[in-house]
């Protein structure tokens, strides 16, 4: 992109512009200025470490006003904290141009809700196809986010929106819905105070899942948010993103992959059918066998065993006391899907074991930064029940329970084997029928 400036305008701008980022073509004669009226692309980036005065922005506004065919504009004013009014005037002056592509880098300009409202008013007039808007750290609240949501045009083909480090709270689902109307979307919602809106975000993603499944057209960054439902169950970023099959920033993009062990040898169905009055004790090996092929939320092609998230030595069973205790190890201490992994393990065991068993699932001590918080949530029966009843989260858990390609026995075969092995109790058999319904849904 090339920007042209007349000499009188250049005087105000030259000291503030980043010469490494922009090409300047000066038009000193009227004839040259007449030629540049038909320039369709204009790009200016101000130096981040210099304080830009209002007169410089006014000069830029005058330069843009001389263009009659401007279609693509890029302006960088990041870290200029005293130009809120000038920025609003600049964006308002753009309304007369037939812009199809707009890039505005306004990070840390302290626009606030009022400045964002002025920006949104201008955006609502444009018929843009491409928008790159960077509003990080601008003291924007839910009101400003709502104004942006209403201003984003349905005509957008692709959008990049950075609104991280702004406490937009409960307005995030509405803004996300507006962004997802574009064919390609990138939205940064990191550190936006999104507590208690996880389920709304998941529902929004799920409603658009058919458009983004197995594609690279969607990127959402939700880092730095403890997303919780109404009962406080933490659902981390990657968990929500997997509901829509979209791309997210992974906590551990290159995990260490270990080999899979040998499957334990069960007795044949014929042998089990011959036994009518004997009930075997439940063993840790059998519990591990049912968990080893659960898939990792961040790496669907890898099992929890391959990542050493679950290990046979971290399973304890007391068949007489009817207790099962499992510890799992996240791949990194900052793993954002630790709660989802724990829920998947617990859901698998709840669906597979008779109700008389008390099931406890915890993080291996010292392996996660928030292990106490996650363990407390996994131990809360009401929170777990509420999570398992939510359709979006239940889909995530079901996806994790689906057998890994390397697995042998299917879920149905496992269930049949379980009923035959423990079929001596008629009462347990009736409870198993309830388990069957859960496992087949």
XYZ file of C-alpha atoms in Angstrom, residues 31-331:
301
model
C -0.911 17.751 -11.375
C 0.530 14.994 -9.235
C -2.120 15.534 -6.573
C -4.798 15.249 -9.238
C -3.399 11.882 -10.250
C -3.362 10.599 -6.692
C -6.991 11.468 -6.150
C -7.760 8.117 -7.697
C -5.552 6.162 -5.307
C -7.608 3.234 -3.961
C -5.328 2.107 -1.094
C -3.934 4.165 1.775
C -1.861 2.977 4.755
C -0.423 4.930 7.674
C 1.125 3.690 10.891
C 2.206 6.101 13.609
C 5.194 5.379 15.788
C 4.137 3.656 18.963
C 6.741 5.323 21.206
C 5.979 8.893 20.044
C 3.122 11.020 21.303
C 0.966 11.958 18.324
C -0.673 15.376 18.464
C -4.210 16.045 17.322
C -2.942 18.208 14.464
C -1.261 15.155 12.957
C -4.526 13.218 12.940
C -6.300 16.235 11.460
C -3.674 16.383 8.716
C -4.206 12.702 8.036
C -7.932 13.303 7.833
C -7.385 16.054 5.252
C -5.103 13.817 3.219
C -7.703 11.057 3.131
C -10.403 13.562 2.214
C -8.612 14.345 -1.062
C -9.030 10.761 -2.253
C -12.066 10.075 -4.376
C -11.707 6.337 -4.983
C -10.471 5.045 -1.642
C -11.439 1.404 -1.115
C -8.803 0.025 1.261
C -7.560 1.895 4.321
C -5.167 0.946 7.126
C -4.402 3.273 10.040
C -2.217 2.456 13.056
C -2.633 4.660 16.125
C -1.821 2.155 18.861
C -0.867 3.445 22.330
C -2.041 7.010 21.642
C -4.084 7.641 24.785
C -5.090 11.278 24.185
C -6.713 11.079 20.756
C -10.171 9.649 21.458
C -12.038 12.601 19.974
C -9.720 12.873 16.976
C -10.067 9.164 16.252
C -13.857 9.436 16.302
C -13.735 12.387 13.913
C -11.361 10.515 11.629
C -13.625 7.467 11.418
C -16.676 9.657 10.822
C -14.915 11.354 7.913
C -14.454 7.962 6.248
C -18.178 7.443 5.762
C -18.167 9.162 2.367
C -15.640 6.692 0.943
C -16.714 3.397 -0.674
C -14.518 1.354 1.641
C -14.480 -2.419 1.265
C -11.471 -3.100 3.521
C -10.615 -1.332 6.773
C -7.781 -1.930 9.245
C -7.683 0.113 12.450
C -5.029 -0.536 15.094
C -6.344 1.337 18.129
C -4.808 -0.711 20.914
C -4.569 1.083 24.246
C -6.091 4.318 23.019
C -8.505 4.492 25.975
C -11.539 4.907 23.772
C -13.905 3.774 26.493
C -17.560 3.112 25.790
C -18.166 6.601 24.381
C -15.312 6.363 21.897
C -16.379 2.845 20.950
C -19.908 4.090 20.354
C -18.602 6.739 17.942
C -16.513 4.126 16.156
C -19.485 1.767 15.967
C -21.653 4.495 14.461
C -19.176 4.881 11.609
C -18.818 1.122 11.121
C -22.572 0.738 10.772
C -22.497 2.991 7.688
C -19.767 1.079 5.867
C -20.443 -1.895 3.623
C -17.174 -3.615 4.366
C -16.085 -7.028 3.210
C -12.876 -7.122 5.272
C -12.449 -5.651 8.756
C -9.386 -5.800 11.018
C -10.182 -3.969 14.258
C -7.751 -3.996 17.185
C -9.234 -2.583 20.371
C -7.166 -4.289 23.061
C -6.946 -2.526 26.436
C -9.407 0.298 25.750
C -11.510 0.332 28.925
C -14.520 -1.008 27.026
C -17.397 -2.489 29.010
C -20.522 -4.380 28.000
C -22.172 -1.226 26.635
C -19.382 -0.618 24.143
C -19.356 -4.289 23.152
C -23.102 -4.152 22.478
C -22.603 -1.121 20.217
C -19.951 -3.020 18.273
C -22.215 -6.057 17.940
C -24.935 -3.986 16.322
C -22.470 -2.185 14.029
C -20.878 -5.237 12.399
C -22.356 -5.547 8.923
C -23.754 -8.866 7.656
C -21.833 -8.222 4.420
C -18.477 -8.969 6.091
C -16.585 -11.816 4.459
C -13.806 -11.937 7.032
C -13.243 -10.165 10.313
C -10.373 -9.905 12.766
C -11.435 -8.423 16.098
C -9.092 -8.001 19.065
C -11.048 -6.829 22.087
C -8.938 -8.549 24.740
C -8.269 -6.979 28.154
C -11.651 -5.238 28.161
C -14.250 -6.241 30.752
C -17.143 -6.841 28.367
C -18.576 -9.644 30.518
C -22.064 -10.823 29.588
C -22.013 -8.959 26.266
C -19.432 -11.409 24.891
C -21.946 -13.995 23.531
C -23.784 -11.295 21.575
C -20.523 -9.958 20.135
C -19.355 -13.474 19.302
C -22.627 -14.155 17.490
C -22.171 -11.004 15.390
C -18.594 -11.973 14.505
C -19.582 -15.516 13.536
C -21.818 -14.227 10.758
C -18.667 -13.656 8.695
C -17.311 -16.473 6.554
C -13.899 -16.216 8.215
C -13.582 -14.981 11.770
C -10.808 -14.324 14.280
C -11.810 -12.911 17.656
C -9.590 -12.355 20.678
C -11.559 -12.378 23.945
C -8.638 -13.062 26.282
C -8.886 -11.566 29.767
C -12.362 -10.126 29.202
C -13.971 -11.150 32.502
C -16.194 -13.783 30.955
C -17.197 -15.523 34.168
C -20.666 -17.094 34.139
C -21.113 -16.913 30.355
C -19.393 -20.157 29.344
C -22.603 -21.968 28.512
C -23.901 -19.029 26.468
C -20.617 -18.960 24.555
C -20.806 -22.712 24.015
C -24.410 -22.439 22.789
C -23.406 -19.666 20.381
C -20.555 -21.758 19.018
C -22.762 -24.827 18.752
C -25.380 -22.911 16.757
C -22.693 -22.054 14.176
C -20.873 -25.391 14.325
C -22.118 -26.663 10.967
C -20.376 -23.785 9.187
C -17.009 -24.212 10.855
C -16.589 -27.925 11.601
C -13.259 -29.300 10.341
C -12.254 -25.922 8.936
C -9.584 -23.369 9.673
C -11.969 -20.448 9.175
C -12.527 -19.713 12.844
C -10.053 -18.779 15.552
C -11.100 -17.726 19.040
C -8.807 -16.866 21.916
C -10.442 -17.166 25.344
C -7.307 -17.405 27.461
C -7.315 -15.776 30.860
C -11.024 -16.388 31.479
C -12.349 -18.807 34.086
C -15.539 -19.613 32.258
C -18.205 -20.893 34.638
C -21.854 -21.866 34.466
C -24.456 -20.694 36.964
C -23.212 -23.209 39.541
C -19.556 -22.341 39.149
C -18.344 -25.264 37.063
C -15.252 -24.097 35.158
C -15.340 -24.795 31.426
C -12.118 -23.713 29.818
C -11.528 -22.174 26.446
C -10.597 -25.186 24.401
C -13.601 -27.069 25.709
C -15.970 -24.466 24.315
C -14.108 -24.279 21.042
C -14.209 -28.016 20.465
C -18.005 -27.807 20.638
C -17.897 -25.940 17.341
C -14.985 -27.857 15.871
C -12.988 -24.661 15.522
C -9.346 -23.786 15.901
C -8.005 -22.559 19.221
C -4.689 -21.732 20.765
C -3.567 -25.033 22.290
C -1.959 -25.179 25.733
C 0.457 -27.870 24.552
C 0.605 -27.999 20.731
C 3.426 -30.592 20.707
C 2.824 -33.010 23.584
C 5.050 -35.981 24.328
C 3.359 -39.103 22.956
C 4.001 -42.388 24.735
C 3.257 -45.889 23.561
C 0.101 -47.794 24.435
C 0.273 -50.822 26.686
C -1.213 -54.232 26.061
C -4.912 -54.647 26.673
C -5.813 -56.903 29.574
C -7.193 -60.292 28.661
C -10.815 -60.815 29.604
C -12.426 -64.199 29.719
C -14.388 -65.152 26.646
C -18.132 -64.657 26.491
C -18.566 -68.438 26.461
C -16.687 -68.750 29.746
C -18.693 -65.948 31.257
C -21.978 -67.527 30.187
C -21.062 -70.709 32.037
C -20.736 -68.887 35.353
C -24.052 -68.124 37.029
C -23.333 -67.697 40.728
C -19.890 -66.117 40.876
C -19.208 -62.388 40.956
C -15.631 -61.275 40.381
C -14.129 -58.371 42.257
C -13.709 -55.174 40.281
C -10.007 -54.502 39.645
C -7.957 -51.360 38.899
C -6.865 -52.953 35.617
C -10.473 -53.148 34.435
C -11.089 -49.507 35.343
C -7.936 -48.435 33.524
C -8.942 -50.495 30.490
C -12.196 -48.538 30.268
C -10.384 -45.174 30.523
C -7.218 -45.667 28.489
C -8.842 -44.960 25.120
C -10.680 -41.773 26.078
C -9.567 -38.995 23.736
C -7.834 -35.782 24.731
C -9.942 -32.614 24.089
C -7.009 -30.724 22.549
C -5.658 -33.689 20.598
C -8.594 -35.820 19.403
C -6.257 -38.208 17.590
C -4.462 -39.123 20.821
C -5.756 -41.131 23.749
C -5.334 -40.246 27.412
C -3.063 -43.267 27.778
C -0.770 -42.107 24.959
C -0.359 -38.740 26.695
C 0.025 -40.403 30.117
C -2.922 -38.430 31.395
C -4.241 -41.681 32.862
C -2.002 -44.496 34.069
C -2.738 -47.905 35.514
C -0.832 -47.045 38.685
C -3.152 -44.119 39.389
C -6.319 -46.194 39.750
C -7.469 -47.595 43.099
C -10.482 -49.840 43.705
C -11.968 -51.083 46.977
C -14.671 -53.499 45.911
C -15.801 -54.209 49.470
C -16.215 -50.517 50.264
C -17.621 -49.871 46.750
C -15.175 -47.057 46.004
C -13.217 -46.167 42.863
C -10.512 -43.494 42.944
C -8.750 -42.204 39.803
C -6.028 -39.599 39.435
C -5.175 -38.001 36.099
C -2.187 -35.880 35.059
C -2.622 -32.897 32.674
C 0.132 -32.586 30.076
